[in-house]
Short mmCIF file of C-alpha atoms in Angstrom, two decimals:
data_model
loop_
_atom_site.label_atom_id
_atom_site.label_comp_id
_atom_site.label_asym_id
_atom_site.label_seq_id
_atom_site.Cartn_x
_atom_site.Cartn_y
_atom_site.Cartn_z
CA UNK A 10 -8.14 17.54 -13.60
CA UNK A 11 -9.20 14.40 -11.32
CA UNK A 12 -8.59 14.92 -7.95
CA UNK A 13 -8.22 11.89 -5.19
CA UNK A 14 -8.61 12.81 -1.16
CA UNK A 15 -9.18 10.51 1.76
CA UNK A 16 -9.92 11.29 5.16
CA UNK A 17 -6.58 10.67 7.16
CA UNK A 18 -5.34 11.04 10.77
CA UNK A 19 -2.20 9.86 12.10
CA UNK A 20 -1.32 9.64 15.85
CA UNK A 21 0.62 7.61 18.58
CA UNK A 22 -0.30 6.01 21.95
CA UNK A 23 2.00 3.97 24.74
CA UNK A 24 0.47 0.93 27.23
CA UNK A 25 2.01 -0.18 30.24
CA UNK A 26 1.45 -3.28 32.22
CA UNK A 27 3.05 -4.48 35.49
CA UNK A 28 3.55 -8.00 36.94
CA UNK A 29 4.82 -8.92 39.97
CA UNK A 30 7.29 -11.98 40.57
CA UNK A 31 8.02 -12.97 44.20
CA UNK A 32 11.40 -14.24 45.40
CA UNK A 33 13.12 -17.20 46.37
CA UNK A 34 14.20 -17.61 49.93
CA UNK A 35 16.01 -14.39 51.24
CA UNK A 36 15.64 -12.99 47.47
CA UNK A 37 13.23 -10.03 47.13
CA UNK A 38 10.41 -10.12 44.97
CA UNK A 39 10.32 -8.05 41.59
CA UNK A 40 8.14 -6.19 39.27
CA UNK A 41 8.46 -5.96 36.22
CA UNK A 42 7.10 -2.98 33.79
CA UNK A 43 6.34 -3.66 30.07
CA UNK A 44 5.86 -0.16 28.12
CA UNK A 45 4.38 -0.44 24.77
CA UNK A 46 4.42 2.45 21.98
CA UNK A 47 2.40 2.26 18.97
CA UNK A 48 1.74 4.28 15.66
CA UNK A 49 -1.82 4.11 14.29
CA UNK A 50 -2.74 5.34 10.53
CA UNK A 51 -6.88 5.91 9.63
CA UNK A 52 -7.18 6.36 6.15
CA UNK A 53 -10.95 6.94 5.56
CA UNK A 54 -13.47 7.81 2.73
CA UNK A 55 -12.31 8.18 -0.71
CA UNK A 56 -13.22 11.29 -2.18
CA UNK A 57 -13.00 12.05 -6.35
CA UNK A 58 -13.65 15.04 -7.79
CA UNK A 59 -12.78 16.58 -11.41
CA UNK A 60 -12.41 20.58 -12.30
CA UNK A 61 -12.55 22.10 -15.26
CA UNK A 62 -10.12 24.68 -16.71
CA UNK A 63 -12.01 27.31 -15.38
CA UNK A 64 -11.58 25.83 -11.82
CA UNK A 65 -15.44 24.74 -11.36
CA UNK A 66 -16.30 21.58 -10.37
CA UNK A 67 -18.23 18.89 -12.51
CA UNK A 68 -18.86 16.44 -10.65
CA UNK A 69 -18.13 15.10 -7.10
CA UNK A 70 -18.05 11.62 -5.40
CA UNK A 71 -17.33 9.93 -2.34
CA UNK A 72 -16.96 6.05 -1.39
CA UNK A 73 -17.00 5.08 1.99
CA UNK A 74 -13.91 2.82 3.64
CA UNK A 75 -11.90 2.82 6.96
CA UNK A 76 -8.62 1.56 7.27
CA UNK A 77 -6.71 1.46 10.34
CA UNK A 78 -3.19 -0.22 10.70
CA UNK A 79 -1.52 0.16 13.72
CA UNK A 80 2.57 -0.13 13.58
CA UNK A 81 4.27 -1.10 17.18
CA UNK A 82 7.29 1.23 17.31
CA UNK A 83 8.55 0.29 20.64
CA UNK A 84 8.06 -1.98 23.46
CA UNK A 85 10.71 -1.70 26.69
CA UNK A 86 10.58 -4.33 29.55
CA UNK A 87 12.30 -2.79 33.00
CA UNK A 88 12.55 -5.26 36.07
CA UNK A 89 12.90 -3.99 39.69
CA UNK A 90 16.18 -3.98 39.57
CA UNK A 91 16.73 -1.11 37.43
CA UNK A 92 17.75 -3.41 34.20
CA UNK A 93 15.76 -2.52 30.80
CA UNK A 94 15.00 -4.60 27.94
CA UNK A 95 13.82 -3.33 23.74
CA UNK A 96 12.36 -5.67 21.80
CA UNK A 97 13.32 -3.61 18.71
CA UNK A 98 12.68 0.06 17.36
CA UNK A 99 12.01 0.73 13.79
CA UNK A 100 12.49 4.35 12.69
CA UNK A 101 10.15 3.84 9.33
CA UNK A 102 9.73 5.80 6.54
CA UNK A 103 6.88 4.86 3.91
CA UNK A 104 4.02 4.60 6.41
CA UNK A 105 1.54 2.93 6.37
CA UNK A 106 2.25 -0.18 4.01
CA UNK A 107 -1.60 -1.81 3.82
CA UNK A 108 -3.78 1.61 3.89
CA UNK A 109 -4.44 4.13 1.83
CA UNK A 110 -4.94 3.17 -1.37
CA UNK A 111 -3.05 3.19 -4.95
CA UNK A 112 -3.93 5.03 -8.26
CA UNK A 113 -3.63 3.58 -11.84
CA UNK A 114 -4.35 5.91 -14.17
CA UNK A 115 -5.76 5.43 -18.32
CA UNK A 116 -6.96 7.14 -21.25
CA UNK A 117 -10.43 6.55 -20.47
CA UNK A 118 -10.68 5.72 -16.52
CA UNK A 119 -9.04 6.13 -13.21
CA UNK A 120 -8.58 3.09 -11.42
CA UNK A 121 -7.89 3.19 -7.79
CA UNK A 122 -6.99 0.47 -5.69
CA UNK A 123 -6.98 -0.47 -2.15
CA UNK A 124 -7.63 -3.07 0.74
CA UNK A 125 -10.91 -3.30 2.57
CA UNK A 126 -13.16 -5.71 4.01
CA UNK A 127 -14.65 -8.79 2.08
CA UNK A 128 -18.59 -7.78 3.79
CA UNK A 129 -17.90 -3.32 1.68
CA UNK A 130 -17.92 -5.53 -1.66
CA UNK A 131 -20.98 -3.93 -1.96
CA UNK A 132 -20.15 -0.48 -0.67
CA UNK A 133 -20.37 1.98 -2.72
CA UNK A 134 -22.64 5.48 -1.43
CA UNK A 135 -22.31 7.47 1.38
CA UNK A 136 -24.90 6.27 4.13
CA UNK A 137 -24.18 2.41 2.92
CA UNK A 138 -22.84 0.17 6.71
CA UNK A 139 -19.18 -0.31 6.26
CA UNK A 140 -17.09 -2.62 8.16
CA UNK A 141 -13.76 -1.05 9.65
CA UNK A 142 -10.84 -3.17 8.54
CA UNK A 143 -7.49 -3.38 10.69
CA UNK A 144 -6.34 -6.97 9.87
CA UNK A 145 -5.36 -6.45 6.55
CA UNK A 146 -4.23 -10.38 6.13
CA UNK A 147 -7.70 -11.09 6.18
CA UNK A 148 -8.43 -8.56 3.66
CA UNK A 149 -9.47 -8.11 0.13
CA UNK A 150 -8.01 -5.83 -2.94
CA UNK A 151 -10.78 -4.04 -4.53
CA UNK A 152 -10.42 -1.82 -7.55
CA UNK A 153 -12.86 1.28 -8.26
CA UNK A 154 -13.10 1.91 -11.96
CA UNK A 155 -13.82 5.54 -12.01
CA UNK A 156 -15.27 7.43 -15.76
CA UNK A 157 -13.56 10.52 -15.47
CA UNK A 158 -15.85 12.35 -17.98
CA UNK A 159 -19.40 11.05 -16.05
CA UNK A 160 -18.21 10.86 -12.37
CA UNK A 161 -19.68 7.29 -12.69
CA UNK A 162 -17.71 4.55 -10.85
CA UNK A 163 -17.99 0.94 -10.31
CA UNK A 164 -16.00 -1.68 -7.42
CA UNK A 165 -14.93 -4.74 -8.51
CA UNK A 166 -12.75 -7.32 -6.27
CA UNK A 167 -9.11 -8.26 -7.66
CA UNK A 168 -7.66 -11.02 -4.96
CA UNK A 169 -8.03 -12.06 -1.76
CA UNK A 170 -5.24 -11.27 0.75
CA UNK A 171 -5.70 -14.31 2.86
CA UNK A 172 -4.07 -16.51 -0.01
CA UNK A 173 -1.15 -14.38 -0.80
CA UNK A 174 1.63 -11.91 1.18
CA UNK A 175 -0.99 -8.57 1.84
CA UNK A 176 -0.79 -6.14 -0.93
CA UNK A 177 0.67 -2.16 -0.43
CA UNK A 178 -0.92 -0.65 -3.02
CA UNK A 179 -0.51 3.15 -1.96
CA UNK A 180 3.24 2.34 -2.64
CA UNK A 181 3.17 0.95 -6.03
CA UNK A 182 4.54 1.77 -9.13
CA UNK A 183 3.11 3.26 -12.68
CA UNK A 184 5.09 2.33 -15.32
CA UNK A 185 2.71 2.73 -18.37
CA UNK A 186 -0.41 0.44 -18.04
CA UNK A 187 1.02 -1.20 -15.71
CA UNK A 188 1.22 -0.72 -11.80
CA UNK A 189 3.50 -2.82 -9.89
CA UNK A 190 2.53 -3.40 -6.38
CA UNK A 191 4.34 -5.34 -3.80
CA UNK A 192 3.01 -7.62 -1.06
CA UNK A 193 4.49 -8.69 2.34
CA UNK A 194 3.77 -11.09 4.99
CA UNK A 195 5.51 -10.53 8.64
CA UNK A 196 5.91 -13.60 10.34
CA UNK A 197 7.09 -14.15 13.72
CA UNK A 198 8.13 -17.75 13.25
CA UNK A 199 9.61 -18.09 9.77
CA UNK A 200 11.42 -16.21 7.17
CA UNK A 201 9.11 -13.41 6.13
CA UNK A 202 7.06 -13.80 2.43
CA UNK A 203 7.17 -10.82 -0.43
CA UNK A 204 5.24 -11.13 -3.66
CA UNK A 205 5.31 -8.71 -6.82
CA UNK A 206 2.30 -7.94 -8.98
CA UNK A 207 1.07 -6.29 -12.06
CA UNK A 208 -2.30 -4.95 -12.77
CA UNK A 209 -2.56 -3.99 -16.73
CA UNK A 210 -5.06 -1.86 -18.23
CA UNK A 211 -7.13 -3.40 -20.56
CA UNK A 212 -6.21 -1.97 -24.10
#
């Protein structure tokens, strides 16, 4: 049995700002309060591990990442005169889309799949520098080949994010070989972009 784990937190947080607008003529000035709530995901070191069917342990590994993607839920303007305004509220499920990572599983390796920063291409040990990534546009998707017999593993880059709609692995799909991943690019000015891939085991 191969086991995956990261390190994960999940937790909220609200900002406020005020600004003040003065009046015209006999009109009062007014402030006005913008209140800001966000969701943040950290999805940290991968850890892989395999037991035995007598429950010991053979081997144990550990690659170092940290994702963070922040999601705004809610953000609420209220004037002086007691009027409110929501730019939108998104109940979500499926959270987070970018971190985490996704698993695509073969006869004779575990491949696991996830975003990161283009400078970890070279991370692979515990104690190794690694570069937080929260901009996952800018990102790359790396694959870890993992030998589930040795505990060996190597990274290897697939595609750079910055070219195409940013990849959700952890939600993909295994349908054989094959995983089917979507990608998705939010834009505020535009209709927004979605792309499908497949990653195939080599046979």
């Amino acid at each position: 049995l191969v086991i995956l784990a990261e390190k994960y937190d999940s937790y909220s947080y609200t900002t406020s700002s005020s600004s003040y607008s003065p009046g015209f003529g006999n009109m009062p000035g007014t402030w006005r309060t913008t209140t800001t709530t966000y969701q943040v995901y950290e999805c940290g070191d991968l850890m892989m591990s395999k037991m035995d069917a007598k429950g010991n342990i053979n081997w144990l590994q550990v690659a170092p990442k940290q994702q963070r993607e922040v999601i705004e839920l809610d953000s609420r303007t209220s004037s002086g005169f007691g009027l409110g305004f929501s730019s939108y509220f998104s109940g979500g499920f499926n959270w987070p889309f970018y971190a985490g990572f996704g698993v695509l599983p073969g006869n004779n390796s575990v491949n696991i799949i996830f975003n990161d920063h283009k400078k970890n291409a070279g991370v692979l040990q515990l104690g190794q520098k690694v570069k937080r990534i929260g901009y996952f546009r800018k990102s790359d998707c790396f694959a870890i080949n993992l030998d589930p017999v040795t505990g060996k593993y190597t990274r290897e880059l697939l595609f750079s994010n910055n070219d195409v709609p940013t990849a959700m692995p952890r939600l993909g799909a295994v349908l054989g070989n094959d995983l089917f991943m979507v990608g998705k690019e939010d834009r505020i000015l535009g209709k927004t972009k979605i792309a499908i891939a497949r990653l195939s085991l080599k046979k």
